[in-house]
Amino acid sequence: MEIRDRYAPSPTGLQHIGGVRTALFNYLFARSQGGKFILRLEDTDRTRSEAVFVQNLYDTFAWLGIPWDEGPDVGGPYAPYVQSERFEIYRKYAGELVAAGRAYYCFCSPERLEKIREEREAARSGETGYDRRCRDISPEEGAERVRSGEAHTVRLKIPLGETTRFRDRLLGNIEWKNEDINPDPVLLKSDGFPTYHLANVVDDHLMGISHVLRAQEWLPSTPLHVILYRSFGWSPPEFCHLPMVMGQDGKKLSKRHGATSVDEFRRQGYLPEALLNYVALLGCSYEEGKDLYTLGELAERFALEKLNKAPAVFDYKKLEWYNGQYIRMKGDEALAELALAYAIEAGLFGGAGKGPGPEEKAAFVAAIPLIKERISFLHEIPEKLDYLFSEPPVPAAAEFIPKKSDLAHTIILLRLGRDLLENLAALDDLGAEALVKATAEKEGIKLGDLLMPLRVAVTGKRVSPPLFGSIRILGKNPCLTRTDKALEVLEKAGAVQDSEGL
Ligand code: GLU
């Protein structure tokens, strides 16, 4: 049997983590089995489906690098893959069910349905759904009323007094008393549009879907779907309802917990590899002691047996860790390329929206190794490197002073640093370090103390990316200029102290 599964989103919102997880697991399962992964747009809700959300779907999966084998954009043997282009098919199949006595025409008006709902609510009867009033209208009478143009829906005739059983690959055997299933749900609405249940089942059957992997929130619909398959005389696909994704507080993951839409993660500077790797672990255990997987490695290892029943907890900190890992795996040029948009937006090259000149671009790439190990997000790059592209204001004198030191000594240290600058910029980092160490030893001062004032002078910060690399990228003269300005500030502060007799 050919393994075929699908991601069947309704384009009524932005793609979020839950949807991506469902799509990814379907993709991995299909790949692991040498099967096909299909995209189908379930846009039967015409008021809530929007073209922007379809575009968002395409953009999201293009960015993530997850392709489908068949779908609205790439075509395939079961096209069209968009439900709004298949309405004739659903009407035909609904008609067949009616003809077979498995479904019936219902002529109840929305007002009547609303009235029963209100009456039951007032009586606190606990009953819900349709009261099956039209179930016993004879097929002849039904057909006649339809012919005469009476408004109608088509409802599924749920067999009463039976229990529906099916096996879920993760949750095991499931049974529902038919009495507990929403009474005779609508398959075709009065405007001729199908409901989710009809379109979903007809399409999964016609498209040869062998496995339905979907979120657990769809589990309550599955008994109904199984009845629908059997009513058509079709065998249902295998079902596997995926574990829920929760926030740390045990509630369903939502905006309250943080970013949920892929767009947001993307804007925040997450890499697609990190997001995919992390999402692939939400509710699935691969092997002990290995965290990082490529998409290919995941596909090799994925198996339904490795899914967990327990809900998965979305851990933003862990995702951040993954992002840092994938950032470090990037080559410098590639990372610079990815970070460039953030740098331009942050105004790193002389104003928001301004791109780098050739020298700035080269400096940006050269600076990447300085910060690669220290960041988790792309957007951190411009703020960490700002001093390389514009001269920072000289900090207040106190900022320059190493711990347990004082201003007078700091001035001496910075003068020593200035002398070193004459040679430092021309050396590689190891050579620079050796020179500074030797000087510190010769002068009998701590290496850290020698470096602190120079660091603040050159970078404007007490904590900065590696100093020698920064000096190398900036070049000797800009560093000398900054150091001279800093010395001026320190000497002025020293003169004030002297005059105050401190
Ligand atoms: N259109 C449904 C959704 O939006 C599909 C559910 C299913 O996979 O059957 O998630």
Short mmCIF file of C-alpha atoms and ligand atoms in Angstrom, two decimals:
data_model
loop_
_atom_site.label_atom_id
_atom_site.label_comp_id
_atom_site.label_asym_id
_atom_site.label_seq_id
_atom_site.Cartn_x
_atom_site.Cartn_y
_atom_site.Cartn_z
CA MET A 1 0.00 0.00 0.00
CA GLU A 2 1.29 3.43 -0.87
CA ILE A 3 1.67 5.62 2.20
CA ARG A 4 0.02 8.97 1.62
CA ASP A 5 -0.65 11.59 4.24
CA ARG A 6 -1.59 15.21 4.18
CA TYR A 7 -1.62 18.57 5.87
CA ALA A 8 -5.08 20.03 5.47
CA PRO A 9 -5.16 23.52 6.95
CA SER A 10 -8.05 25.91 6.78
CA PRO A 11 -6.60 29.24 5.67
CA THR A 12 -8.33 31.23 8.38
CA GLY A 13 -5.28 32.44 10.27
CA LEU A 14 -1.50 32.68 10.29
CA GLN A 15 0.48 29.46 10.39
CA HIS A 16 1.36 28.69 13.99
CA ILE A 17 3.48 26.20 15.86
CA GLY A 18 0.69 23.62 16.16
CA GLY A 19 0.03 23.62 12.42
CA VAL A 20 3.72 23.44 11.60
CA ARG A 21 4.10 20.49 13.96
CA THR A 22 1.22 18.66 12.26
CA ALA A 23 2.64 19.40 8.81
CA LEU A 24 6.16 18.41 9.87
CA PHE A 25 5.08 15.09 11.38
CA ASN A 26 3.12 14.27 8.23
CA TYR A 27 6.12 15.22 6.12
CA LEU A 28 8.48 13.11 8.24
CA PHE A 29 6.14 10.15 8.32
CA ALA A 30 5.69 10.19 4.55
CA ARG A 31 9.45 10.51 4.02
CA SER A 32 10.23 7.78 6.52
CA GLN A 33 7.92 5.42 4.65
CA GLY A 34 8.88 6.37 1.12
CA GLY A 35 5.37 7.79 0.76
CA LYS A 36 3.81 11.04 -0.41
CA PHE A 37 3.00 14.18 1.53
CA ILE A 38 0.09 16.22 0.26
CA LEU A 39 -1.13 19.74 0.93
CA ARG A 40 -4.86 20.33 0.72
CA LEU A 41 -6.53 23.64 1.42
CA GLU A 42 -9.70 23.23 3.42
CA ASP A 43 -11.29 26.55 2.60
CA THR A 44 -14.93 25.56 2.86
CA ASP A 45 -15.57 28.34 5.34
CA ARG A 46 -15.81 31.08 2.77
CA THR A 47 -16.25 33.91 5.26
CA ARG A 48 -13.18 33.08 7.33
CA SER A 49 -10.81 31.88 4.61
CA GLU A 50 -8.58 34.61 3.22
CA ALA A 51 -6.03 34.81 0.43
CA VAL A 52 -3.47 36.41 2.77
CA PHE A 53 -3.54 33.31 4.93
CA VAL A 54 -2.98 31.09 1.90
CA GLN A 55 0.03 33.24 1.01
CA ASN A 56 1.23 33.03 4.59
CA LEU A 57 1.01 29.25 4.37
CA TYR A 58 3.15 29.15 1.23
CA ASP A 59 5.66 31.66 2.62
CA THR A 60 5.95 29.81 5.90
CA PHE A 61 6.69 26.42 4.41
CA ALA A 62 9.01 27.85 1.77
CA TRP A 63 10.97 29.50 4.57
CA LEU A 64 10.98 26.33 6.65
CA GLY A 65 12.06 24.29 3.64
CA ILE A 66 9.25 21.73 3.79
CA PRO A 67 7.96 20.83 0.35
CA TRP A 68 4.88 18.75 -0.50
CA ASP A 69 4.65 16.20 -3.29
CA GLU A 70 1.18 17.24 -4.36
CA GLY A 71 -0.74 20.40 -3.64
CA PRO A 72 -2.54 23.42 -5.05
CA ASP A 73 0.66 25.05 -6.25
CA VAL A 74 2.51 21.99 -7.53
CA GLY A 75 -0.48 20.02 -8.81
CA GLY A 76 -0.77 16.25 -8.77
CA PRO A 77 -2.97 13.39 -9.92
CA TYR A 78 -5.86 14.30 -7.59
CA ALA A 79 -6.13 18.00 -8.37
CA PRO A 80 -7.71 20.30 -7.51
CA TYR A 81 -6.28 20.34 -3.99
CA VAL A 82 -8.42 23.28 -2.93
CA GLN A 83 -11.79 22.38 -1.48
CA SER A 84 -13.60 25.45 -2.78
CA GLU A 85 -12.85 24.13 -6.28
CA ARG A 86 -14.40 20.76 -5.49
CA PHE A 87 -17.92 21.67 -4.44
CA GLU A 88 -19.51 19.66 -7.27
CA ILE A 89 -17.75 16.54 -5.99
CA TYR A 90 -19.15 16.96 -2.49
CA ARG A 91 -22.66 17.55 -3.81
CA LYS A 92 -22.43 14.39 -5.85
CA TYR A 93 -21.28 12.31 -2.88
CA ALA A 94 -23.88 13.81 -0.56
CA GLY A 95 -26.51 12.88 -3.16
CA GLU A 96 -25.19 9.32 -3.23
CA LEU A 97 -25.51 9.01 0.52
CA VAL A 98 -29.08 10.23 0.40
CA ALA A 99 -29.87 7.78 -2.39
CA ALA A 100 -28.39 4.97 -0.28
CA GLY A 101 -30.56 5.97 2.69
CA ARG A 102 -27.48 6.92 4.76
CA ALA A 103 -28.26 10.59 4.75
CA TYR A 104 -31.42 12.62 4.46
CA TYR A 105 -32.76 16.01 3.49
CA CYS A 106 -33.56 18.27 6.38
CA PHE A 107 -35.98 21.16 5.90
CA CYS A 108 -35.74 22.69 9.36
CA SER A 109 -35.16 26.42 9.25
CA PRO A 110 -32.33 28.06 11.19
CA GLU A 111 -35.05 29.71 13.30
CA ARG A 112 -36.47 26.34 14.28
CA LEU A 113 -33.04 25.02 15.17
CA GLU A 114 -32.39 28.06 17.28
CA LYS A 115 -35.74 27.62 19.00
CA ILE A 116 -35.00 24.01 19.98
CA ARG A 117 -31.67 25.09 21.33
CA GLU A 118 -33.25 27.79 23.46
CA GLU A 119 -36.02 25.55 24.71
CA ARG A 120 -33.56 22.87 25.76
CA GLU A 121 -31.38 25.38 27.45
CA ALA A 122 -34.35 26.76 29.39
CA ALA A 123 -35.40 23.24 30.37
CA ARG A 124 -31.77 22.35 31.21
CA SER A 125 -32.39 19.06 29.45
CA GLY A 126 -28.72 18.47 28.74
CA GLU A 127 -29.63 17.46 25.20
CA THR A 128 -27.75 19.14 22.41
CA GLY A 129 -27.86 19.25 18.66
CA TYR A 130 -30.55 18.42 16.21
CA ASP A 131 -33.76 16.62 17.30
CA ARG A 132 -33.80 14.43 14.15
CA ARG A 133 -37.21 15.69 13.12
CA CYS A 134 -36.63 15.22 9.37
CA ARG A 135 -34.93 11.85 9.71
CA ASP A 136 -38.16 9.99 9.10
CA ILE A 137 -39.43 11.95 6.15
CA SER A 138 -39.81 9.37 3.39
CA PRO A 139 -37.20 9.54 0.62
CA GLU A 140 -39.98 10.23 -1.90
CA GLU A 141 -41.39 13.14 0.05
CA GLY A 142 -37.90 14.49 0.66
CA ALA A 143 -36.97 14.32 -3.00
CA GLU A 144 -40.26 15.97 -3.96
CA ARG A 145 -39.75 18.87 -1.55
CA VAL A 146 -36.22 19.37 -2.85
CA ARG A 147 -37.52 19.36 -6.43
CA SER A 148 -40.08 21.97 -5.54
CA GLY A 149 -37.24 24.23 -4.41
CA GLU A 150 -37.65 24.03 -0.63
CA ALA A 151 -34.55 25.12 1.28
CA HIS A 152 -32.77 22.12 2.76
CA THR A 153 -29.59 20.71 4.17
CA VAL A 154 -28.28 17.14 3.97
CA ARG A 155 -27.74 15.36 7.26
CA LEU A 156 -25.91 12.14 8.03
CA LYS A 157 -28.14 9.41 9.42
CA ILE A 158 -26.08 8.25 12.37
CA PRO A 159 -26.98 4.60 13.03
CA LEU A 160 -28.62 4.46 16.46
CA GLY A 161 -28.06 1.86 19.12
CA GLU A 162 -24.54 1.13 17.91
CA THR A 163 -21.03 1.84 19.05
CA THR A 164 -18.36 3.10 16.70
CA ARG A 165 -14.91 1.67 17.18
CA PHE A 166 -11.61 2.53 15.62
CA ARG A 167 -7.96 2.26 16.46
CA ASP A 168 -5.78 5.26 16.90
CA ARG A 169 -2.11 4.53 16.31
CA LEU A 170 -1.15 6.50 19.36
CA LEU A 171 -4.14 6.30 21.68
CA GLY A 172 -5.13 2.71 20.99
CA ASN A 173 -8.68 1.42 20.69
CA ILE A 174 -11.34 4.07 20.91
CA GLU A 175 -15.05 3.58 21.11
CA TRP A 176 -17.91 6.00 21.12
CA LYS A 177 -21.57 5.23 21.58
CA ASN A 178 -23.33 6.63 18.56
CA GLU A 179 -25.82 8.25 20.93
CA ASP A 180 -22.97 10.43 22.14
CA ILE A 181 -22.14 11.69 18.68
CA ASN A 182 -23.61 15.01 17.63
CA PRO A 183 -27.04 13.93 16.32
CA ASP A 184 -27.14 13.72 12.56
CA PRO A 185 -24.68 16.45 11.67
CA VAL A 186 -25.09 18.51 8.53
CA LEU A 187 -22.99 17.35 5.58
CA LEU A 188 -24.19 19.82 2.99
CA LYS A 189 -25.43 23.26 3.96
CA SER A 190 -28.50 24.96 2.50
CA ASP A 191 -26.27 27.02 0.18
CA GLY A 192 -24.89 23.78 -1.24
CA PHE A 193 -21.54 24.17 0.52
CA PRO A 194 -20.12 21.12 2.28
CA THR A 195 -19.25 21.06 5.95
CA TYR A 196 -15.75 20.18 7.10
CA HIS A 197 -16.74 16.59 7.87
CA LEU A 198 -18.06 15.75 4.41
CA ALA A 199 -15.32 17.51 2.46
CA ASN A 200 -12.57 16.10 4.66
CA VAL A 201 -13.73 12.50 4.42
CA VAL A 202 -14.53 12.59 0.71
CA ASP A 203 -11.17 14.14 -0.09
CA ASP A 204 -9.13 11.86 2.13
CA HIS A 205 -10.78 8.94 0.38
CA LEU A 206 -10.51 10.26 -3.17
CA MET A 207 -6.94 11.41 -2.64
CA GLY A 208 -5.91 7.98 -1.42
CA ILE A 209 -4.86 9.18 2.03
CA SER A 210 -3.66 6.17 4.00
CA HIS A 211 -2.80 7.94 7.26
CA VAL A 212 -4.42 10.88 8.99
CA LEU A 213 -2.03 12.47 11.46
CA ARG A 214 -3.72 15.45 13.01
CA ALA A 215 -4.05 17.43 16.22
CA GLN A 216 -5.82 15.79 19.12
CA GLU A 217 -8.53 18.42 19.10
CA TRP A 218 -9.98 16.59 16.07
CA LEU A 219 -10.40 13.33 17.97
CA PRO A 220 -14.08 14.03 18.84
CA SER A 221 -14.82 14.35 15.10
CA THR A 222 -13.25 11.02 14.26
CA PRO A 223 -16.13 8.67 15.25
CA LEU A 224 -18.34 10.72 12.98
CA HIS A 225 -15.78 10.46 10.20
CA VAL A 226 -15.54 6.70 10.69
CA ILE A 227 -19.34 6.43 10.37
CA LEU A 228 -19.18 8.55 7.25
CA TYR A 229 -16.52 6.32 5.65
CA ARG A 230 -18.58 3.25 6.44
CA SER A 231 -21.75 4.89 5.15
CA PHE A 232 -19.99 5.35 1.83
CA GLY A 233 -18.75 1.76 1.97
CA TRP A 234 -15.13 2.93 2.20
CA SER A 235 -12.54 1.78 4.67
CA PRO A 236 -11.23 4.57 6.89
CA PRO A 237 -7.56 5.55 6.83
CA GLU A 238 -5.38 4.92 9.85
CA PHE A 239 -5.73 7.66 12.41
CA CYS A 240 -3.09 9.08 14.67
CA HIS A 241 -4.03 12.03 16.84
CA LEU A 242 -0.94 13.93 17.86
CA PRO A 243 -0.24 14.96 21.44
CA MET A 244 -1.32 18.46 22.39
CA VAL A 245 1.19 21.29 22.64
CA MET A 246 1.01 23.11 25.96
CA GLY A 247 2.67 26.12 27.53
CA GLN A 248 4.75 25.68 30.70
CA ASP A 249 1.59 26.23 32.76
CA GLY A 250 -0.11 23.18 31.30
CA LYS A 251 -2.61 25.24 29.29
CA LYS A 252 -2.92 24.93 25.54
CA LEU A 253 -0.14 26.93 23.86
CA SER A 254 -1.43 30.37 22.98
CA LYS A 255 -0.30 33.96 22.53
CA ARG A 256 -0.27 34.34 26.31
CA HIS A 257 2.82 32.13 26.39
CA GLY A 258 4.79 34.01 23.74
CA ALA A 259 5.15 33.92 19.99
CA THR A 260 3.03 31.25 18.34
CA SER A 261 2.84 32.29 14.70
CA VAL A 262 5.80 31.38 12.54
CA ASP A 263 5.90 34.97 11.29
CA GLU A 264 6.63 36.16 14.80
CA PHE A 265 9.41 33.65 15.32
CA ARG A 266 10.84 34.62 11.98
CA ARG A 267 10.78 38.32 12.83
CA GLN A 268 12.47 37.63 16.14
CA GLY A 269 15.42 36.13 14.32
CA TYR A 270 14.84 32.42 14.67
CA LEU A 271 16.41 30.24 12.03
CA PRO A 272 14.14 27.77 10.24
CA GLU A 273 16.49 24.88 11.07
CA ALA A 274 16.17 25.63 14.79
CA LEU A 275 12.42 25.93 14.69
CA LEU A 276 12.03 22.69 12.73
CA ASN A 277 14.45 20.77 14.90
CA TYR A 278 12.70 21.89 18.06
CA VAL A 279 9.17 21.39 16.76
CA ALA A 280 10.09 17.88 15.59
CA LEU A 281 10.77 17.01 19.23
CA LEU A 282 7.39 18.23 20.47
CA GLY A 283 5.75 14.97 21.40
CA CYS A 284 8.24 12.66 19.76
CA SER A 285 11.38 11.07 21.22
CA TYR A 286 14.14 10.04 18.86
CA GLU A 287 17.26 8.91 20.68
CA GLU A 288 18.90 9.61 23.97
CA GLY A 289 21.67 12.14 24.06
CA LYS A 290 21.17 13.66 20.63
CA ASP A 291 19.54 17.04 20.24
CA LEU A 292 20.49 18.28 16.83
CA TYR A 293 18.98 16.71 13.75
CA THR A 294 18.77 17.72 10.14
CA LEU A 295 15.48 17.25 8.38
CA GLY A 296 16.93 14.19 6.63
CA GLU A 297 18.02 12.64 9.92
CA LEU A 298 14.59 13.24 11.41
CA ALA A 299 12.92 11.60 8.43
CA GLU A 300 15.17 8.56 8.82
CA ARG A 301 14.28 8.21 12.48
CA PHE A 302 10.63 9.21 12.59
CA ALA A 303 8.16 6.49 13.56
CA LEU A 304 4.64 6.63 14.96
CA GLU A 305 5.84 4.35 17.77
CA LYS A 306 8.10 7.15 18.96
CA LEU A 307 5.23 9.55 19.61
CA ASN A 308 4.39 10.32 23.22
CA LYS A 309 0.89 10.20 24.56
CA ALA A 310 1.53 12.91 27.10
CA PRO A 311 1.11 16.49 25.97
CA ALA A 312 4.25 18.21 24.79
CA VAL A 313 5.39 21.30 26.64
CA PHE A 314 6.67 24.16 24.53
CA ASP A 315 9.82 25.49 26.12
CA TYR A 316 10.87 28.85 24.70
CA LYS A 317 14.23 28.65 26.46
CA LYS A 318 15.02 25.34 24.78
CA LEU A 319 14.07 26.76 21.40
CA GLU A 320 16.41 29.67 22.09
CA TRP A 321 19.18 27.20 22.82
CA TYR A 322 18.52 25.50 19.49
CA ASN A 323 18.67 28.82 17.74
CA GLY A 324 22.06 29.58 19.26
CA GLN A 325 23.31 26.16 18.15
CA TYR A 326 22.20 26.67 14.58
CA ILE A 327 23.59 30.19 14.50
CA ARG A 328 26.99 28.78 15.47
CA MET A 329 26.80 26.16 12.74
CA LYS A 330 26.41 28.81 10.03
CA GLY A 331 29.40 30.00 8.05
CA ASP A 332 30.36 33.64 8.66
CA GLU A 333 29.27 34.83 5.23
CA ALA A 334 25.96 33.01 5.45
CA LEU A 335 25.26 34.35 8.91
CA ALA A 336 26.20 37.87 7.85
CA GLU A 337 23.80 37.54 4.93
CA LEU A 338 20.98 36.44 7.25
CA ALA A 339 21.70 39.17 9.78
CA LEU A 340 22.05 41.94 7.22
CA ALA A 341 18.34 42.77 7.11
CA TYR A 342 18.32 43.16 10.90
CA ALA A 343 21.40 45.35 10.77
CA ILE A 344 19.93 47.57 8.07
CA GLU A 345 16.67 47.89 9.94
CA ALA A 346 18.50 48.75 13.15
CA GLY A 347 20.37 51.52 11.32
CA LEU A 348 23.79 49.99 11.82
CA PHE A 349 25.15 51.52 8.61
CA GLY A 350 24.35 55.16 9.27
CA GLY A 351 20.57 55.27 9.48
CA ALA A 352 17.56 52.97 9.49
CA GLY A 353 17.03 51.37 6.12
CA LYS A 354 20.52 52.23 4.84
CA GLY A 355 22.54 49.37 3.37
CA PRO A 356 26.30 48.93 3.93
CA GLY A 357 29.00 50.26 1.62
CA PRO A 358 31.58 47.68 0.44
CA GLU A 359 33.95 48.38 3.33
CA GLU A 360 31.17 48.21 5.88
CA LYS A 361 29.97 44.98 4.38
CA ALA A 362 33.46 43.48 4.66
CA ALA A 363 33.74 44.67 8.26
CA PHE A 364 30.33 43.18 9.03
CA VAL A 365 31.37 39.76 7.73
CA ALA A 366 34.74 40.01 9.53
CA ALA A 367 32.94 40.85 12.79
CA ILE A 368 30.66 37.82 12.72
CA PRO A 369 33.17 35.46 14.40
CA LEU A 370 33.40 37.94 17.29
CA ILE A 371 29.79 37.48 18.27
CA LYS A 372 28.74 34.15 16.83
CA GLU A 373 29.34 32.30 20.08
CA ARG A 374 27.54 34.87 22.15
CA ILE A 375 24.13 35.26 20.60
CA SER A 376 20.90 33.33 20.37
CA PHE A 377 19.10 35.59 17.91
CA LEU A 378 19.95 37.37 14.70
CA HIS A 379 18.56 40.64 16.00
CA GLU A 380 21.22 40.73 18.71
CA ILE A 381 23.93 41.14 16.10
CA PRO A 382 23.50 44.86 15.27
CA GLU A 383 23.32 45.97 18.90
CA LYS A 384 26.44 43.98 19.73
CA LEU A 385 28.44 45.41 16.82
CA ASP A 386 27.24 49.02 16.74
CA TYR A 387 30.63 50.44 17.90
CA LEU A 388 32.31 49.04 14.79
CA PHE A 389 30.18 51.18 12.50
CA SER A 390 29.81 54.43 14.40
CA GLU A 391 31.91 56.06 17.05
CA PRO A 392 30.26 55.53 20.43
CA PRO A 393 30.02 58.50 22.83
CA VAL A 394 32.81 58.46 25.39
CA PRO A 395 31.44 56.95 28.61
CA ALA A 396 31.76 58.72 31.96
CA ALA A 397 35.18 58.40 33.63
CA ALA A 398 33.94 55.94 36.25
CA GLU A 399 33.13 53.43 33.52
CA PHE A 400 36.80 53.06 32.65
CA ILE A 401 38.05 52.17 36.10
CA PRO A 402 38.85 48.49 36.68
CA LYS A 403 37.66 46.91 39.90
CA LYS A 404 39.71 47.93 42.95
CA SER A 405 41.50 50.58 40.92
CA ASP A 406 41.21 54.34 40.80
CA LEU A 407 41.13 57.13 38.28
CA ALA A 408 44.81 58.06 38.44
CA HIS A 409 45.87 54.48 37.86
CA THR A 410 43.28 54.05 35.11
CA ILE A 411 44.84 56.96 33.23
CA ILE A 412 48.20 55.22 33.39
CA LEU A 413 46.62 51.98 32.20
CA LEU A 414 44.93 53.67 29.27
CA ARG A 415 48.14 55.43 28.26
CA LEU A 416 49.83 52.05 28.21
CA GLY A 417 46.92 50.75 26.15
CA ARG A 418 47.32 53.60 23.74
CA ASP A 419 50.99 52.75 23.24
CA LEU A 420 50.01 49.16 22.53
CA LEU A 421 47.53 50.27 19.89
CA GLU A 422 50.40 51.36 17.70
CA ASN A 423 51.11 47.64 17.15
CA LEU A 424 47.92 45.78 18.02
CA ALA A 425 45.86 46.46 14.92
CA ALA A 426 48.46 44.86 12.70
CA LEU A 427 48.62 41.61 14.69
CA ASP A 428 46.40 38.59 14.58
CA ASP A 429 44.46 37.87 17.77
CA LEU A 430 47.01 35.45 19.19
CA GLY A 431 49.87 37.83 18.49
CA ALA A 432 47.90 40.69 20.04
CA GLU A 433 47.21 38.67 23.14
CA ALA A 434 50.88 37.71 23.52
CA LEU A 435 51.93 41.32 23.22
CA VAL A 436 49.43 42.56 25.78
CA LYS A 437 50.27 39.74 28.18
CA ALA A 438 53.97 40.47 27.93
CA THR A 439 53.35 44.15 28.59
CA ALA A 440 51.12 43.40 31.58
CA GLU A 441 53.77 41.13 33.04
CA LYS A 442 56.54 43.61 32.44
CA GLU A 443 54.56 46.40 34.11
CA GLY A 444 53.39 44.13 36.92
CA ILE A 445 49.70 44.69 36.28
CA LYS A 446 46.80 42.34 35.76
CA LEU A 447 45.89 41.57 32.19
CA GLY A 448 42.23 42.39 32.84
CA ASP A 449 43.16 45.73 34.36
CA LEU A 450 45.24 46.66 31.36
CA LEU A 451 42.46 45.73 28.98
CA MET A 452 39.47 47.31 30.71
CA PRO A 453 40.13 51.02 30.01
CA LEU A 454 41.23 50.24 26.47
CA ARG A 455 38.10 48.19 25.90
CA VAL A 456 35.83 50.98 27.14
CA ALA A 457 37.72 53.52 25.04
CA VAL A 458 37.51 51.48 21.84
CA THR A 459 34.06 49.92 22.17
CA GLY A 460 32.27 52.30 24.53
CA LYS A 461 31.29 49.33 26.71
CA ARG A 462 32.69 47.47 29.69
CA VAL A 463 31.39 44.22 28.26
CA SER A 464 32.01 43.88 24.57
CA PRO A 465 32.88 41.38 21.87
CA PRO A 466 36.57 40.38 21.85
CA LEU A 467 38.77 43.44 21.97
CA PHE A 468 41.64 42.38 19.74
CA GLY A 469 39.31 41.37 16.93
CA SER A 470 37.48 44.67 17.31
CA ILE A 471 40.72 46.61 17.10
CA ARG A 472 41.80 44.64 14.07
CA ILE A 473 38.51 45.36 12.27
CA LEU A 474 38.40 49.04 13.24
CA GLY A 475 42.03 49.67 12.28
CA LYS A 476 44.68 51.64 14.18
CA ASN A 477 43.62 55.22 13.56
CA PRO A 478 39.98 55.09 14.65
CA CYS A 479 41.11 53.27 17.80
CA LEU A 480 43.75 55.93 18.52
CA THR A 481 41.19 58.68 18.03
CA ARG A 482 38.75 57.04 20.45
CA THR A 483 41.47 56.41 22.99
CA ASP A 484 42.67 60.01 22.82
CA LYS A 485 39.16 61.28 23.40
CA ALA A 486 38.79 58.91 26.31
CA LEU A 487 42.08 60.06 27.79
CA GLU A 488 40.87 63.63 27.55
CA VAL A 489 37.73 62.75 29.52
CA LEU A 490 39.73 60.87 32.14
CA GLU A 491 42.34 63.59 32.49
CA LYS A 492 39.67 66.23 32.87
CA ALA A 493 37.99 64.16 35.57
CA GLY A 494 41.41 63.71 37.21
CA ALA A 495 42.00 67.47 37.20
CA VAL A 496 38.63 68.05 38.86
CA GLN A 497 39.47 65.50 41.52
CA ASP A 498 42.83 67.17 42.11
CA SER A 499 41.26 70.59 42.43
CA GLU A 500 38.77 69.20 44.92
CA GLY A 501 41.71 67.78 46.80
CA LEU A 502 40.48 64.21 46.66
N1 GLU B 1 -9.07 21.69 8.13
C1 GLU B 1 -8.79 21.06 9.38
C2 GLU B 1 -7.86 22.00 10.13
O1 GLU B 1 -7.93 23.14 9.93
C3 GLU B 1 -8.17 19.72 9.10
C4 GLU B 1 -8.27 18.75 10.22
C5 GLU B 1 -7.81 17.42 9.72
O2 GLU B 1 -6.59 17.26 9.56
O3 GLU B 1 -8.63 16.56 9.45
O4 GLU B 1 -7.04 21.66 10.93
#
